[in-house]
Amino acid sequence: MTSIGTGYDLANSIFSPDGRNFQVEYALKAVENGGTSIGIRCKEGVVLAVEKIITSKLLKPGANKRIATVDRHIGIAFSGMIPDGRHFIDRARDEARAWRDTFKTPITTADLASRMGGYMQAYTLYQSVRPFGITTIIAGYDSPEDERVDGEVGRGPSCGAGGKVAGKTHGGPYLYMIEPSGLYWGYYGAATGKGRQAAKAELEKLDLQGDSLTLEQAVKEAARIIYVAHDDSKDKDFELEMTWISGPDGPTKGLHQEVPKALREEAERLAKKALEDDDEEEAKEEKKDDDKMEE
Amino acid sequence: MDHRPQAWGRPRDDVFGPYDPSYLQTTGPKTATQQPIVTGTSVIAIKFKDGVVMAADNLASYGSLARFTDVKRLHPFLGHTIVGFGGDVSDMQYLTRHLNELAIDEAYDHEAASAQSGGGSHLNAANLHKYLSKLMYRRRNSFDPLWNAILVAGFDSQGKPFLGSVDLRGTAFTSPSLATGFGAMLAQPIMRKYAATEGDTENMTRDEAVRVVKECMKVLFYRDARSLDRYSLAVVTKDGVELSEDEQLEQQSWAFAERIRGYGTQTVPSLSGSETISALLALYP
Amino acid sequence: MFRNNYDNDSVTFSPQGRIFQVEYAAEAVKQGSVVNPKPAQRRRTLVLPKKLFPIDEHVGIAIAGLTSDARVLSNFMKQQCLGHRLTYGRSMPVRTLVDLIGSKAQINTQHYGKRPYGVGLLIAGVDEHGPHLFEFQPSGMTEEMIAFAIGARSQMARTYLEKHLDKFADCSRDELIRHGLRALKESLVQDRELTIDNTSVGVVGIKEQGEDGAAAKIEPFRVYDGQDVAEWIESVSDERGAEGEGMEVDS
């Protein structure tokens, strides 16, 4: 790193002569060392999956959750410094609550992403703080139905306009990813953490813009991608954590929930099988190559 | 010329006469809520051996005007608790919003804590009752009360049926049966006939409890002028809350009313017009 | 000479994305003597020399590192538990409590002029979800463990705990305490022994459930030291040299 020693990387919010904020780039390094997180958006909903590296045998299996719910319909996964992630989630929950207090309605995923993007960005502006050492993936399903305003009692008039436009739909599945710089975009499939390269390569193979992928398939793909991304790094043991959000007609009824154990285990079984098959194929390929060489 | 700072910017006394500061004074202390505005009437509830039954009508009155007739005053909380509100409707709305946020927060904790144990209990009715009593008492002590009488029904930490009340003063207690407002006078004696003690409720069936509550709602509709014959009925059991928000009072009989002097557009056929006038004069000399 | 420019405060990332001040704070934890609790299905046990604090009826902590920092955190935890009890009439869920100090500690790692807490904690508690054991680090990291040890030379104790990990779930109360003491013994420097003067044991758990199906009551957190631990120490003292497979006395 050529920047080291020039002094422009010693404090946050300092521009180097070529216009970079090195502390933000270093924060990104913290993310790149963290366990892989991915998000997949399909027509029916969104899936989040994280790879949790098991750092000690003494950890209680399954007890330390890394994907959190915000309000009822949004989930947040992250890679990087875990305490930073916890703080980020606390803040996101505060934002969601403040939104409810103000507008008496749940925050939309886009609005939460915007607020939290702004929050992350603010931590790149001052020398008195450091940027967040995390990249977060925000998934949500905004209700397509007319929701009752918080605290509403009874109904409005049974006739009259009501402000509806025929054929116009609302809500749906959303997926955003926010980086330490505060930069965020909406995604069909998002990946961050150590195994992001492999995961992105796999995500690109999926038809996420069409409607061919069902939510359950997305869960299975998510599990497989985490396994592939992990396999690539040949790391220690890991635990897979997955959550999903469907629309009101789907399995989670618009709520962000952990993927049921049975489905997760099935997805993991398929993921392991897919990896083995790949290995076998590779072995065959290699064999073929060897044969050719011999010829 | 008066050069003291407190005279700056004031009309000169020697020109305009002494300044009269009386209009600047506020009379009396700062006041917050002095009375409820749009109100709901009684909430009643009774325990039975497997849970609690609660009911409240769907009316919100503006003084004597029946202003809203489809207002829901029973609110489920986290699956196994029901909260019923009497009194000011906007304060009720504030509280239900607040409880909704409390439920969301509780779900955050629960999600993290129950990761392994696969369940465990939420904030239960007894916990919520305690919380609301602290909230109401704090508001009363800041002289800005939430003008409600609240019943909380569900289960306590031992899994036994729980029923408690809190009012705008923060007064909190529990009982085998409870009623707020007019219900405390009219329904409570009827409910006590069936369940005077905790022991009685342990023998009471669900059907019996529902029947008693429906009977009480009828009596309340007969005698409470700010009530309605459409009401909500909630039954809390271990399986959760069954809430029906569109119950209709059945088998009403207004025969008793005929004997009440001054009821409705009563005419007394045996009296002639002048006799009626003199009878009325006798009544209101 | 090489000088690390990235370790002066907790608001500077190193080019590798590390925060040295937080890592240094973690070193302070290793200065403290060992603490190692270990838990079973129904109970959490804490064992260590002189560093146990009760927080509430259902929670106790063990500390390693700066005692004054630990006091700040333990006071905070006591207040939170008390407040929760007052407001809701129930004991605070242990995870909720641990998350609170986790968030508190994280703030100190992201703002200039603050320093990370120089203390590690083990938090043992019982709530509606059963017994729990958490580890707290200066970084704000909190994790639920089956058994754990922190502080000076704690690696040896952890090795012991890992070896006997499967047994804790079905242990009796006394067996669990003996496991704790044996793990603690592993961390002692040469020629030192566990004595009633250097050992305390903290226990919090669930009492055996009544036949009538009544809700299980908790055994409140209590610190045992002095003569109260003599018998336990005695019962593990003659096992020296009988390490390894020879230790299967508690099956």
Coordinates of C-alpha atoms in Angstrom, one line a residue, chain A residues 36 38 40 190-191 195-196 198-204 206 218-231 271:
Chain A
T36 CA -19.7 -14.1 4.0
I38 CA -25.5 -12.8 1.0
I40 CA -31.2 -13.0 -2.8
A190 CA -25.9 -9.1 -3.0
A191 CA -22.8 -10.6 -1.4
G195 CA -16.3 -15.2 0.1
R196 CA -18.0 -12.4 -1.9
A198 CA -17.2 -16.6 -5.4
A199 CA -20.7 -15.7 -4.1
K200 CA -21.2 -13.0 -6.7
A201 CA -20.1 -15.3 -9.5
E202 CA -22.8 -17.8 -8.3
L203 CA -25.4 -15.1 -7.9
E204 CA -24.9 -13.9 -11.5
L206 CA -29.2 -17.1 -11.3
A218 CA -33.9 -19.0 -3.5
V219 CA -33.3 -20.4 0.0
K220 CA -31.6 -23.5 -1.4
E221 CA -29.5 -21.4 -3.7
A222 CA -28.5 -19.2 -0.8
A223 CA -27.4 -22.2 1.2
R224 CA -25.4 -23.5 -1.7
I225 CA -23.8 -20.2 -2.4
I226 CA -22.6 -19.9 1.2
Y227 CA -21.2 -23.4 1.0
V228 CA -19.5 -22.6 -2.3
A229 CA -18.1 -19.3 -0.9
H230 CA -16.9 -21.1 2.2
D231 CA -15.4 -24.0 0.3
A271 CA -25.7 -27.7 -0.9

